[in-house]
Amino acid sequence: MESIHLEAEAKRSPITLVIALCCALAVTGALFAGYYFLRRRHAESQRAMQQTQAGATSRPTGPPLIQVYEDDAMLKGAQATVGGTVVNISSENLTDILVDVELRRRKDAGVETRSLPLVPKDLAPNQQGRYTLTLLSRDYRHARLLRIKSKEHADEIIFKSAPGAQRPPEPPPQSNKTVIVPRPSPRKGKEEFINTPDNPARVP
């Protein structure tokens, strides 16, 4: 009886060994995959930080070529319109002007960039143009002017910003109260009908 039990254990041991080996390989693979994922994510974050710092340090310097008047976000129903006025304050012609606006989403607080064409897209000295973008106010909570580009300038154009059109004040909330105006009392000396349902009189 004991020999039969030992024989069964001998047949079972290779299967158990294979299962244990597979489990060990799976755990090792999971550890390596997690390490690789964390290392890749760290490298991407470092690369993004370096690109941000490089972009901040490589911005052109010098006198501004453009004056921007940024309007307040204009609300109309469920929509919000972001816009502004761009003025060429330089002595050169600027063509194919694009305005980059950074938007912050409400859902996840993430940011995205929209490139808006200027109307007109070409500005001579002292000429001005407009940029506008209409969004759903429930999707975005903030917008800011990021950069201005043109065909002649590979980098962004140096600009200065100032407040533009302000949002009109909101109308006061309407009250649901009903105002009752009392009926004016009759003036003295004014002739009245004496035989009325409210004031009956005996007719002789």
PDB file of C-alpha atoms in Angstrom:
ATOM      1  CA  MET A   1       0.000   0.000   0.000  1.00  0.00           C
ATOM      2  CA  GLU A   2       2.866   2.325   0.861  1.00  0.00           C
ATOM      3  CA  SER A   3       4.547   1.633  -2.505  1.00  0.00           C
ATOM      4  CA  ILE A   4       1.381   2.650  -4.356  1.00  0.00           C
ATOM      5  CA  HIS A   5       1.265   5.933  -2.395  1.00  0.00           C
ATOM      6  CA  LEU A   6       4.906   6.699  -3.155  1.00  0.00           C
ATOM      7  CA  GLU A   7       4.339   5.955  -6.819  1.00  0.00           C
ATOM      8  CA  ALA A   8       1.378   8.373  -6.924  1.00  0.00           C
ATOM      9  CA  GLU A   9       3.476  11.053  -5.229  1.00  0.00           C
ATOM     10  CA  ALA A  10       6.279  10.482  -7.753  1.00  0.00           C
ATOM     11  CA  LYS A  11       3.829  10.927 -10.641  1.00  0.00           C
ATOM     12  CA  ARG A  12       2.357  14.056  -9.064  1.00  0.00           C
ATOM     13  CA  SER A  13       5.613  15.799  -8.206  1.00  0.00           C
ATOM     14  CA  PRO A  14       6.579  16.796 -11.808  1.00  0.00           C
ATOM     15  CA  ILE A  15       3.162  18.405 -12.316  1.00  0.00           C
ATOM     16  CA  THR A  16       3.482  20.297  -9.027  1.00  0.00           C
ATOM     17  CA  LEU A  17       6.965  21.412  -9.974  1.00  0.00           C
ATOM     18  CA  VAL A  18       5.781  22.705 -13.349  1.00  0.00           C
ATOM     19  CA  ILE A  19       2.902  24.630 -11.741  1.00  0.00           C
ATOM     20  CA  ALA A  20       5.208  26.160  -9.144  1.00  0.00           C
ATOM     21  CA  LEU A  21       7.691  27.101 -11.839  1.00  0.00           C
ATOM     22  CA  CYS A  22       4.948  28.771 -13.923  1.00  0.00           C
ATOM     23  CA  CYS A  23       3.734  30.733 -10.883  1.00  0.00           C
ATOM     24  CA  ALA A  24       7.262  31.892 -10.122  1.00  0.00           C
ATOM     25  CA  LEU A  25       7.769  32.990 -13.727  1.00  0.00           C
ATOM     26  CA  ALA A  26       4.436  34.853 -13.701  1.00  0.00           C
ATOM     27  CA  VAL A  27       5.323  36.706 -10.486  1.00  0.00           C
ATOM     28  CA  THR A  28       8.782  37.564 -11.831  1.00  0.00           C
ATOM     29  CA  GLY A  29       7.289  38.791 -15.117  1.00  0.00           C
ATOM     30  CA  ALA A  30       4.763  40.954 -13.262  1.00  0.00           C
ATOM     31  CA  LEU A  31       7.531  42.518 -11.179  1.00  0.00           C
ATOM     32  CA  PHE A  32       9.626  43.258 -14.260  1.00  0.00           C
ATOM     33  CA  ALA A  33       6.591  44.711 -16.081  1.00  0.00           C
ATOM     34  CA  GLY A  34       5.768  46.978 -13.135  1.00  0.00           C
ATOM     35  CA  TYR A  35       9.378  48.123 -12.872  1.00  0.00           C
ATOM     36  CA  TYR A  36       9.504  48.846 -16.610  1.00  0.00           C
ATOM     37  CA  PHE A  37       6.216  50.788 -16.476  1.00  0.00           C
ATOM     38  CA  LEU A  38       7.351  52.932 -13.541  1.00  0.00           C
ATOM     39  CA  ARG A  39      10.728  53.579 -15.145  1.00  0.00           C
ATOM     40  CA  ARG A  40       9.125  54.577 -18.448  1.00  0.00           C
ATOM     41  CA  ARG A  41       6.628  56.867 -16.712  1.00  0.00           C
ATOM     42  CA  HIS A  42       9.414  58.546 -14.745  1.00  0.00           C
ATOM     43  CA  ALA A  43      11.434  59.046 -17.942  1.00  0.00           C
ATOM     44  CA  GLU A  44       8.422  60.600 -19.725  1.00  0.00           C
ATOM     45  CA  SER A  45       7.765  62.990 -16.849  1.00  0.00           C
ATOM     46  CA  GLN A  46      11.417  64.016 -16.794  1.00  0.00           C
ATOM     47  CA  ARG A  47      11.379  64.561 -20.566  1.00  0.00           C
ATOM     48  CA  ALA A  48       8.225  66.679 -20.351  1.00  0.00           C
ATOM     49  CA  MET A  49       9.739  68.764 -17.560  1.00  0.00           C
ATOM     50  CA  GLN A  50      12.920  69.303 -19.568  1.00  0.00           C
ATOM     51  CA  GLN A  51      10.910  70.353 -22.623  1.00  0.00           C
ATOM     52  CA  THR A  52       8.908  72.795 -20.520  1.00  0.00           C
ATOM     53  CA  GLN A  53      12.031  74.291 -19.031  1.00  0.00           C
ATOM     54  CA  ALA A  54      13.697  74.467 -22.441  1.00  0.00           C
ATOM     55  CA  GLY A  55      10.627  76.195 -23.895  1.00  0.00           C
ATOM     56  CA  ALA A  56      10.618  78.692 -21.040  1.00  0.00           C
ATOM     57  CA  THR A  57      14.297  79.504 -21.455  1.00  0.00           C
ATOM     58  CA  SER A  58      14.219  79.625 -25.271  1.00  0.00           C
ATOM     59  CA  ARG A  59      11.509  82.272 -25.535  1.00  0.00           C
ATOM     60  CA  PRO A  60      12.632  85.217 -27.628  1.00  0.00           C
ATOM     61  CA  THR A  61      13.515  88.462 -25.939  1.00  0.00           C
ATOM     62  CA  GLY A  62      13.297  92.015 -27.149  1.00  0.00           C
ATOM     63  CA  PRO A  63      10.711  94.736 -27.693  1.00  0.00           C
ATOM     64  CA  PRO A  64       7.119  93.513 -28.207  1.00  0.00           C
ATOM     65  CA  LEU A  65       5.797  93.486 -31.758  1.00  0.00           C
ATOM     66  CA  ILE A  66       2.138  92.993 -30.860  1.00  0.00           C
ATOM     67  CA  GLN A  67      -0.287  94.477 -28.377  1.00  0.00           C
ATOM     68  CA  VAL A  68      -3.102  92.159 -27.315  1.00  0.00           C
ATOM     69  CA  TYR A  69      -6.305  93.303 -25.614  1.00  0.00           C
ATOM     70  CA  GLU A  70      -7.850  90.231 -23.961  1.00  0.00           C
ATOM     71  CA  ASP A  71     -11.619  90.353 -23.567  1.00  0.00           C
ATOM     72  CA  ASP A  72     -13.471  88.820 -20.662  1.00  0.00           C
ATOM     73  CA  ALA A  73     -15.240  85.552 -21.480  1.00  0.00           C
ATOM     74  CA  MET A  74     -18.664  86.523 -22.804  1.00  0.00           C
ATOM     75  CA  LEU A  75     -21.443  84.224 -21.611  1.00  0.00           C
ATOM     76  CA  LYS A  76     -24.583  83.561 -23.615  1.00  0.00           C
ATOM     77  CA  GLY A  77     -26.727  80.711 -22.407  1.00  0.00           C
ATOM     78  CA  ALA A  78     -24.599  77.563 -22.173  1.00  0.00           C
ATOM     79  CA  GLN A  79     -21.826  79.018 -24.356  1.00  0.00           C
ATOM     80  CA  ALA A  80     -18.782  81.127 -23.549  1.00  0.00           C
ATOM     81  CA  THR A  81     -16.876  83.143 -26.158  1.00  0.00           C
ATOM     82  CA  VAL A  82     -13.172  83.810 -25.644  1.00  0.00           C
ATOM     83  CA  GLY A  83     -11.594  86.511 -27.780  1.00  0.00           C
ATOM     84  CA  GLY A  84      -9.460  89.571 -28.069  1.00  0.00           C
ATOM     85  CA  THR A  85      -7.955  92.236 -30.311  1.00  0.00           C
ATOM     86  CA  VAL A  86      -4.416  91.990 -31.729  1.00  0.00           C
ATOM     87  CA  VAL A  87      -2.618  95.168 -32.834  1.00  0.00           C
ATOM     88  CA  ASN A  88       0.628  95.214 -34.833  1.00  0.00           C
ATOM     89  CA  ILE A  89       2.717  97.830 -33.025  1.00  0.00           C
ATOM     90  CA  SER A  90       5.888  97.040 -34.981  1.00  0.00           C
ATOM     91  CA  SER A  91       7.181  98.572 -38.212  1.00  0.00           C
ATOM     92  CA  GLU A  92       7.023  95.316 -40.173  1.00  0.00           C
ATOM     93  CA  ASN A  93       4.283  93.305 -41.843  1.00  0.00           C
ATOM     94  CA  LEU A  94       3.170  90.188 -39.991  1.00  0.00           C
ATOM     95  CA  THR A  95       1.455  87.428 -41.990  1.00  0.00           C
ATOM     96  CA  ASP A  96      -0.393  84.207 -41.180  1.00  0.00           C
ATOM     97  CA  ILE A  97      -0.816  85.109 -37.522  1.00  0.00           C
ATOM     98  CA  LEU A  98      -2.029  82.399 -35.160  1.00  0.00           C
ATOM     99  CA  VAL A  99      -3.080  82.863 -31.534  1.00  0.00           C
ATOM    100  CA  ASP A 100      -2.571  79.900 -29.202  1.00  0.00           C
ATOM    101  CA  VAL A 101      -5.030  79.743 -26.318  1.00  0.00           C
ATOM    102  CA  GLU A 102      -4.651  77.346 -23.396  1.00  0.00           C
ATOM    103  CA  LEU A 103      -7.904  75.864 -22.053  1.00  0.00           C
ATOM    104  CA  ARG A 104      -8.367  74.114 -18.722  1.00  0.00           C
ATOM    105  CA  ARG A 105     -11.049  71.441 -18.611  1.00  0.00           C
ATOM    106  CA  ARG A 106     -13.556  71.137 -15.777  1.00  0.00           C
ATOM    107  CA  LYS A 107     -13.742  67.329 -15.795  1.00  0.00           C
ATOM    108  CA  ASP A 108     -10.125  66.384 -15.090  1.00  0.00           C
ATOM    109  CA  ALA A 109      -8.385  69.781 -14.716  1.00  0.00           C
ATOM    110  CA  GLY A 110      -6.281  68.908 -17.769  1.00  0.00           C
ATOM    111  CA  VAL A 111      -5.150  71.489 -20.292  1.00  0.00           C
ATOM    112  CA  GLU A 112      -5.322  71.647 -24.053  1.00  0.00           C
ATOM    113  CA  THR A 113      -4.144  74.181 -26.625  1.00  0.00           C
ATOM    114  CA  ARG A 114      -6.162  75.639 -29.507  1.00  0.00           C
ATOM    115  CA  SER A 115      -4.570  77.580 -32.380  1.00  0.00           C
ATOM    116  CA  LEU A 116      -6.934  80.336 -33.509  1.00  0.00           C
ATOM    117  CA  PRO A 117      -6.525  82.189 -36.816  1.00  0.00           C
ATOM    118  CA  LEU A 118      -6.565  85.944 -36.739  1.00  0.00           C
ATOM    119  CA  VAL A 119      -9.117  87.848 -38.833  1.00  0.00           C
ATOM    120  CA  PRO A 120      -7.563  89.258 -40.915  1.00  0.00           C
ATOM    121  CA  LYS A 121      -4.596  86.904 -40.736  1.00  0.00           C
ATOM    122  CA  ASP A 122      -2.110  89.496 -42.073  1.00  0.00           C
ATOM    123  CA  LEU A 123      -1.430  92.744 -40.231  1.00  0.00           C
ATOM    124  CA  ALA A 124       0.388  95.777 -41.525  1.00  0.00           C
ATOM    125  CA  PRO A 125       1.891  98.230 -39.003  1.00  0.00           C
ATOM    126  CA  ASN A 126      -0.807  99.750 -36.755  1.00  0.00           C
ATOM    127  CA  GLN A 127      -3.422  97.373 -38.173  1.00  0.00           C
ATOM    128  CA  GLN A 128      -5.540  95.231 -35.871  1.00  0.00           C
ATOM    129  CA  GLY A 129      -7.379  91.919 -36.063  1.00  0.00           C
ATOM    130  CA  ARG A 130      -9.655  89.740 -33.942  1.00  0.00           C
ATOM    131  CA  TYR A 131      -9.561  86.169 -32.654  1.00  0.00           C
ATOM    132  CA  THR A 132     -12.558  84.362 -31.148  1.00  0.00           C
ATOM    133  CA  LEU A 133     -13.391  80.914 -29.850  1.00  0.00           C
ATOM    134  CA  THR A 134     -16.832  79.708 -28.712  1.00  0.00           C
ATOM    135  CA  LEU A 135     -16.994  76.868 -26.179  1.00  0.00           C
ATOM    136  CA  LEU A 136     -19.478  75.147 -23.912  1.00  0.00           C
ATOM    137  CA  SER A 137     -19.027  76.696 -20.485  1.00  0.00           C
ATOM    138  CA  ARG A 138     -19.765  73.364 -18.804  1.00  0.00           C
ATOM    139  CA  ASP A 139     -16.672  71.798 -20.407  1.00  0.00           C
ATOM    140  CA  TYR A 140     -14.049  74.438 -19.625  1.00  0.00           C
ATOM    141  CA  ARG A 141     -13.410  76.663 -16.636  1.00  0.00           C
ATOM    142  CA  HIS A 142     -10.439  78.801 -17.662  1.00  0.00           C
ATOM    143  CA  ALA A 143      -8.747  80.163 -20.778  1.00  0.00           C
ATOM    144  CA  ARG A 144      -5.552  82.155 -21.149  1.00  0.00           C
ATOM    145  CA  LEU A 145      -3.465  83.546 -23.977  1.00  0.00           C
ATOM    146  CA  LEU A 146      -0.437  81.301 -24.449  1.00  0.00           C
ATOM    147  CA  ARG A 147       1.540  82.534 -27.454  1.00  0.00           C
ATOM    148  CA  ILE A 148       1.318  84.264 -30.854  1.00  0.00           C
ATOM    149  CA  LYS A 149       3.017  82.958 -33.987  1.00  0.00           C
ATOM    150  CA  SER A 150       3.413  84.099 -37.584  1.00  0.00           C
ATOM    151  CA  LYS A 151       4.979  82.966 -40.841  1.00  0.00           C
ATOM    152  CA  GLU A 152       7.993  85.278 -40.571  1.00  0.00           C
ATOM    153  CA  HIS A 153       8.855  84.203 -37.023  1.00  0.00           C
ATOM    154  CA  ALA A 154       9.748  80.573 -36.414  1.00  0.00           C
ATOM    155  CA  ASP A 155       9.489  81.202 -32.677  1.00  0.00           C
ATOM    156  CA  GLU A 156       6.620  82.919 -30.956  1.00  0.00           C
ATOM    157  CA  ILE A 157       6.147  86.648 -31.362  1.00  0.00           C
ATOM    158  CA  ILE A 158       6.880  88.871 -28.387  1.00  0.00           C
ATOM    159  CA  PHE A 159       3.685  90.574 -27.248  1.00  0.00           C
ATOM    160  CA  LYS A 160       2.306  92.564 -24.368  1.00  0.00           C
ATOM    161  CA  SER A 161      -1.178  92.135 -22.997  1.00  0.00           C
ATOM    162  CA  ALA A 162      -3.802  94.443 -21.532  1.00  0.00           C
ATOM    163  CA  PRO A 163      -7.474  94.042 -20.504  1.00  0.00           C
ATOM    164  CA  GLY A 164      -9.985  94.334 -23.338  1.00  0.00           C
ATOM    165  CA  ALA A 165     -13.784  94.394 -23.373  1.00  0.00           C
ATOM    166  CA  GLN A 166     -15.347  93.629 -20.023  1.00  0.00           C
ATOM    167  CA  ARG A 167     -18.252  91.298 -19.454  1.00  0.00           C
ATOM    168  CA  PRO A 168     -21.502  93.252 -19.091  1.00  0.00           C
ATOM    169  CA  PRO A 169     -23.090  93.081 -15.632  1.00  0.00           C
ATOM    170  CA  GLU A 170     -25.703  90.401 -15.188  1.00  0.00           C
ATOM    171  CA  PRO A 171     -29.324  91.621 -14.916  1.00  0.00           C
ATOM    172  CA  PRO A 172     -30.839  91.503 -11.401  1.00  0.00           C
ATOM    173  CA  PRO A 173     -32.921  88.428 -10.671  1.00  0.00           C
ATOM    174  CA  GLN A 174     -36.590  88.850 -11.359  1.00  0.00           C
ATOM    175  CA  SER A 175     -38.890  88.702  -8.358  1.00  0.00           C
ATOM    176  CA  ASN A 176     -41.966  86.498  -8.363  1.00  0.00           C
ATOM    177  CA  LYS A 177     -43.833  88.781  -5.956  1.00  0.00           C
ATOM    178  CA  THR A 178     -47.121  90.262  -7.142  1.00  0.00           C
ATOM    179  CA  VAL A 179     -47.565  93.939  -6.414  1.00  0.00           C
ATOM    180  CA  ILE A 180     -51.160  94.977  -5.713  1.00  0.00           C
ATOM    181  CA  VAL A 181     -51.908  98.633  -6.348  1.00  0.00           C
ATOM    182  CA  PRO A 182     -54.797  99.892  -4.168  1.00  0.00           C
ATOM    183  CA  ARG A 183     -57.695 101.590  -5.876  1.00  0.00           C
ATOM    184  CA  PRO A 184     -57.496 105.342  -5.376  1.00  0.00           C
ATOM    185  CA  SER A 185     -60.213 106.892  -3.255  1.00  0.00           C
ATOM    186  CA  PRO A 186     -62.574 109.360  -5.035  1.00  0.00           C
ATOM    187  CA  ARG A 187     -61.680 112.995  -4.819  1.00  0.00           C
ATOM    188  CA  LYS A 188     -63.960 115.381  -2.995  1.00  0.00           C
ATOM    189  CA  GLY A 189     -66.258 117.398  -5.164  1.00  0.00           C
ATOM    190  CA  LYS A 190     -66.180 114.886  -7.968  1.00  0.00           C
ATOM    191  CA  GLU A 191     -69.610 113.832  -9.232  1.00  0.00           C
ATOM    192  CA  GLU A 192     -70.423 110.176  -8.699  1.00  0.00           C
ATOM    193  CA  PHE A 193     -73.208 107.867  -9.738  1.00  0.00           C
ATOM    194  CA  ILE A 194     -75.480 107.531  -6.746  1.00  0.00           C
ATOM    195  CA  ASN A 195     -77.580 104.636  -7.971  1.00  0.00           C
ATOM    196  CA  THR A 196     -75.105 101.782  -8.367  1.00  0.00           C
ATOM    197  CA  PRO A 197     -75.132  98.233  -7.066  1.00  0.00           C
ATOM    198  CA  ASP A 198     -72.485  99.236  -4.505  1.00  0.00           C
ATOM    199  CA  ASN A 199     -74.317 102.391  -3.492  1.00  0.00           C
ATOM    200  CA  PRO A 200     -78.067 101.947  -4.048  1.00  0.00           C
ATOM    201  CA  ALA A 201     -80.383 104.824  -3.580  1.00  0.00           C
ATOM    202  CA  ARG A 202     -84.182 105.100  -3.374  1.00  0.00           C
ATOM    203  CA  VAL A 203     -85.723 106.561  -6.428  1.00  0.00           C
ATOM    204  CA  PRO A 204     -88.719 108.843  -5.520  1.00  0.00           C
TER     205      PRO A 204
END
